[in-house]
mmCIF file of C-alpha atoms in Angstrom:
data_model
loop_
_atom_site.group_PDB
_atom_site.id
_atom_site.type_symbol
_atom_site.label_atom_id
_atom_site.label_comp_id
_atom_site.label_asym_id
_atom_site.label_seq_id
_atom_site.Cartn_x
_atom_site.Cartn_y
_atom_site.Cartn_z
ATOM 1 C CA MET A 1 36.173 36.904 -27.371
ATOM 2 C CA THR A 2 33.608 34.457 -28.678
ATOM 3 C CA ALA A 3 30.027 34.339 -27.415
ATOM 4 C CA GLN A 4 30.648 31.081 -25.533
ATOM 5 C CA THR A 5 33.659 32.472 -23.701
ATOM 6 C CA TYR A 6 31.784 35.648 -22.808
ATOM 7 C CA LEU A 7 28.894 33.611 -21.334
ATOM 8 C CA ALA A 8 31.310 31.756 -19.046
ATOM 9 C CA TYR A 9 32.544 35.080 -17.614
ATOM 10 C CA ASP A 10 29.070 36.537 -17.304
ATOM 11 C CA TYR A 11 27.461 33.537 -15.552
ATOM 12 C CA PRO A 12 29.720 32.367 -12.686
ATOM 13 C CA ALA A 13 29.259 29.192 -10.616
ATOM 14 C CA LEU A 14 27.400 30.991 -7.818
ATOM 15 C CA SER A 15 24.782 32.210 -10.262
ATOM 16 C CA ALA A 16 24.381 28.656 -11.564
ATOM 17 C CA PHE A 17 23.912 27.488 -7.972
ATOM 18 C CA TRP A 18 21.211 30.128 -7.329
ATOM 19 C CA THR A 19 19.452 29.225 -10.575
ATOM 20 C CA MET A 20 19.372 25.541 -9.606
ATOM 21 C CA LEU A 21 18.148 26.429 -6.097
ATOM 22 C CA TRP A 22 15.276 28.562 -7.439
ATOM 23 C CA PHE A 23 14.383 25.867 -9.958
ATOM 24 C CA PHE A 24 14.338 23.258 -7.161
ATOM 25 C CA LEU A 25 12.141 25.482 -4.976
ATOM 26 C CA TRP A 26 9.808 26.094 -7.907
ATOM 27 C CA ILE A 27 9.408 22.323 -8.459
ATOM 28 C CA MET A 28 8.887 21.752 -4.708
ATOM 29 C CA TRP A 29 6.218 24.462 -4.690
ATOM 30 C CA PHE A 30 4.256 22.678 -7.426
ATOM 31 C CA ILE A 31 4.597 19.350 -5.622
ATOM 32 C CA LEU A 32 3.231 20.936 -2.428
ATOM 33 C CA LEU A 33 0.407 22.619 -4.340
ATOM 34 C CA PHE A 34 -0.624 19.345 -5.993
ATOM 35 C CA ARG A 35 -0.485 17.470 -2.672
ATOM 36 C CA VAL A 36 -2.691 20.083 -1.026
ATOM 37 C CA VAL A 37 -5.216 19.946 -3.867
ATOM 38 C CA LEU A 38 -5.259 16.134 -3.742
ATOM 39 C CA ASP A 39 -5.705 16.243 0.035
ATOM 40 C CA ILE A 40 -8.645 18.621 -0.323
ATOM 41 C CA PHE A 41 -10.407 16.077 -2.532
ATOM 42 C CA ARG A 42 -9.320 13.089 -0.388
ATOM 43 C CA ASP A 43 -10.691 14.488 2.887
ATOM 44 C CA ASP A 44 -14.056 12.906 3.666
ATOM 45 C CA ASP A 45 -14.640 15.210 6.654
ATOM 46 C CA LEU A 46 -14.967 18.307 4.460
ATOM 47 C CA SER A 47 -18.298 19.123 2.867
ATOM 48 C CA GLY A 48 -18.538 19.963 -0.807
ATOM 49 C CA TRP A 49 -18.708 23.704 -0.086
ATOM 50 C CA ALA A 50 -15.672 23.544 2.192
ATOM 51 C CA LYS A 51 -13.715 21.688 -0.485
ATOM 52 C CA ALA A 52 -14.742 24.273 -3.068
ATOM 53 C CA GLY A 53 -13.741 27.110 -0.719
ATOM 54 C CA TRP A 54 -10.304 25.653 0.015
ATOM 55 C CA LEU A 55 -9.754 24.922 -3.668
ATOM 56 C CA VAL A 56 -10.665 28.465 -4.734
ATOM 57 C CA PHE A 57 -8.495 29.888 -1.937
ATOM 58 C CA CYS A 58 -5.515 27.766 -3.034
ATOM 59 C CA LEU A 59 -5.942 28.610 -6.713
ATOM 60 C CA VAL A 60 -6.729 32.340 -6.436
ATOM 61 C CA LEU A 61 -4.112 33.112 -3.772
ATOM 62 C CA PRO A 62 -1.833 30.085 -4.135
ATOM 63 C CA PHE A 63 0.994 30.988 -1.748
ATOM 64 C CA LEU A 64 -1.276 32.217 1.018
ATOM 65 C CA GLY A 65 -3.874 29.491 0.434
ATOM 66 C CA VAL A 66 -1.360 26.645 0.593
ATOM 67 C CA LEU A 67 0.387 28.171 3.603
ATOM 68 C CA VAL A 68 -2.898 28.563 5.524
ATOM 69 C CA TYR A 69 -4.039 25.044 4.510
ATOM 70 C CA VAL A 70 -0.782 23.455 5.682
ATOM 71 C CA ILE A 71 -0.924 25.361 8.979
ATOM 72 C CA ALA A 72 -4.610 24.650 9.616
ATOM 73 C CA ARG A 73 -4.880 21.091 8.319
ATOM 74 C CA GLY A 74 -1.293 19.849 7.968
ATOM 75 C CA LYS A 75 -1.433 17.285 10.772
ATOM 76 C CA ASP A 76 -4.596 15.696 9.399
ATOM 77 C CA MET A 77 -3.066 15.825 5.923
ATOM 78 C CA GLY A 78 -0.255 13.556 7.112
ATOM 79 C CA ARG A 79 -2.692 11.201 8.827
ATOM 80 C CA ARG A 80 -4.764 10.843 5.677
ATOM 81 C CA GLU A 81 -1.608 10.169 3.669
ATOM 82 C CA MET A 82 -0.553 7.448 6.131
ATOM 83 C CA ALA A 83 -4.044 5.889 6.135
ATOM 84 C CA GLN A 84 -4.044 5.743 2.345
ATOM 85 C CA ALA A 85 -0.543 4.217 2.319
ATOM 86 C CA ARG A 86 -1.623 1.570 4.862
ATOM 87 C CA ALA A 87 -4.739 0.747 2.839
ATOM 88 C CA GLN A 88 -2.693 0.366 -0.345
ATOM 89 C CA GLN A 89 -0.158 -1.843 1.473
ATOM 90 C CA GLU A 90 -2.943 -4.045 2.867
ATOM 91 C CA GLN A 91 -4.490 -4.385 -0.586
ATOM 92 C CA PHE A 92 -1.103 -5.303 -2.042
ATOM 93 C CA ASP A 93 -0.411 -7.837 0.733
ATOM 94 C CA THR A 94 -3.834 -9.408 0.229
ATOM 95 C CA TYR A 95 -3.237 -9.632 -3.510
ATOM 96 C CA VAL A 96 0.194 -11.218 -2.989
ATOM 97 C CA ARG A 97 -1.175 -13.756 -0.497
ATOM 98 C CA GLN A 98 -4.011 -14.733 -2.835
ATOM 99 C CA THR A 99 -1.712 -14.952 -5.838
ATOM 100 C CA ALA A 100 0.991 -16.888 -3.993
ATOM 101 C CA ALA A 101 -1.552 -19.370 -2.638
ATOM 102 C CA GLY A 102 -2.548 -20.192 -6.197
ATOM 103 C CA GLY A 103 -6.038 -21.153 -5.149
ATOM 104 C CA ARG A 104 -4.831 -23.796 -2.690
ATOM 105 C CA PRO A 105 -6.382 -23.775 0.742
ATOM 106 C CA SER A 106 -4.074 -22.770 3.578
ATOM 107 C CA SER A 107 -2.774 -25.270 6.108
ATOM 108 C CA VAL A 108 -5.219 -23.900 8.688
ATOM 109 C CA ASP A 109 -8.105 -24.615 6.311
ATOM 110 C CA GLU A 110 -6.778 -28.115 5.674
ATOM 111 C CA LEU A 111 -6.450 -28.837 9.400
ATOM 112 C CA ALA A 112 -9.990 -27.575 10.036
ATOM 113 C CA ARG A 113 -11.298 -29.809 7.238
ATOM 114 C CA LEU A 114 -9.414 -32.818 8.643
ATOM 115 C CA SER A 115 -10.749 -32.122 12.132
ATOM 116 C CA GLU A 116 -14.308 -32.010 10.818
ATOM 117 C CA MET A 117 -13.766 -35.294 8.996
ATOM 118 C CA ARG A 118 -12.468 -36.895 12.202
ATOM 119 C CA ASP A 119 -15.396 -35.528 14.207
ATOM 120 C CA ARG A 120 -17.866 -36.970 11.682
ATOM 121 C CA GLY A 121 -16.143 -40.337 11.936
ATOM 122 C CA ALA A 122 -14.999 -40.291 8.317
ATOM 123 C CA ILE A 123 -11.369 -40.865 9.341
ATOM 124 C CA THR A 124 -9.723 -42.488 12.333
ATOM 125 C CA ASP A 125 -7.454 -40.755 14.814
ATOM 126 C CA ASP A 126 -4.423 -42.427 13.248
ATOM 127 C CA GLU A 127 -5.409 -41.213 9.763
ATOM 128 C CA PHE A 128 -5.983 -37.730 11.178
ATOM 129 C CA ARG A 129 -2.530 -37.743 12.800
ATOM 130 C CA ARG A 130 -0.784 -38.789 9.570
ATOM 131 C CA ALA A 131 -2.692 -36.273 7.465
ATOM 132 C CA LYS A 132 -1.965 -33.525 10.019
ATOM 133 C CA GLU A 133 1.758 -34.335 9.909
ATOM 134 C CA ALA A 134 1.662 -34.166 6.115
ATOM 135 C CA VAL A 135 -0.067 -30.765 6.189
ATOM 136 C CA LEU A 136 2.295 -29.340 8.804
ATOM 137 C CA SER A 137 5.386 -30.630 7.005
ATOM 138 C CA GLY A 138 4.350 -28.677 3.906
ATOM 139 C CA HIS A 139 3.634 -31.658 1.685
ATOM 140 C CA ALA A 140 0.390 -31.951 -0.176
ATOM 141 C CA PRO A 141 -2.239 -32.934 2.337
ATOM 142 C CA ALA A 142 -2.714 -36.633 2.241
ATOM 143 C CA ALA A 143 -6.484 -36.788 2.254
ATOM 144 C CA PRO A 144 -7.322 -40.231 3.461
ATOM 145 C CA ALA A 145 -8.738 -42.467 0.794
ATOM 146 C CA ALA A 146 -11.130 -43.893 3.334
ATOM 147 C CA SER A 147 -13.100 -40.677 3.600
ATOM 148 C CA ALA A 148 -14.870 -41.209 0.289
ATOM 149 C CA THR A 149 -15.202 -44.997 0.371
ATOM 150 C CA ARG A 150 -15.832 -45.625 4.043
ATOM 151 C CA THR A 151 -18.086 -48.568 4.657
ATOM 152 C CA SER A 152 -19.102 -50.431 7.741
ATOM 153 C CA GLY A 153 -16.236 -52.879 7.265
ATOM 154 C CA PRO A 154 -12.524 -52.455 7.926
ATOM 155 C CA VAL A 155 -10.535 -50.147 5.707
ATOM 156 C CA THR A 156 -7.183 -51.093 4.242
ATOM 157 C CA HIS A 157 -4.632 -48.579 3.081
ATOM 158 C CA THR A 158 -2.180 -49.158 0.296
ATOM 159 C CA SER A 159 0.146 -46.220 0.743
ATOM 160 C CA GLY A 160 3.709 -46.251 -0.441
ATOM 161 C CA ARG A 161 5.186 -45.460 3.012
#
């Protein structure tokens, strides 16, 4: 028999399964250890000495330290993880909104600006209504031309409508 054939007889499928299972558990153990260590540093409620104590406990007696940490502080560990995920999602949503807006004011801002102009008397109610319809329809806000050149006399509009 060749060495390759002999290895196939000596290492059956069940042994391969057990090897993969132990390897998976080993990887999961390191993931749990790293999450616990990160949570120790993330927790703002712990003092510096408490963080140092938990860290030493988890590094000197890793299995016992991680087990005790998960039992004692596991619920808060999940809450901190969720709070961080929410904060990251809010930051991402804010970034997307700002980027998607492209520096343009929102329709609410445009309507507030138009309302102020109407209250000051810079535009008439009819001009306000048309500009509001333009903002709400999604077109570029039709800022009335009369707002900048308003005089005491009548104003004429030369719009293409």
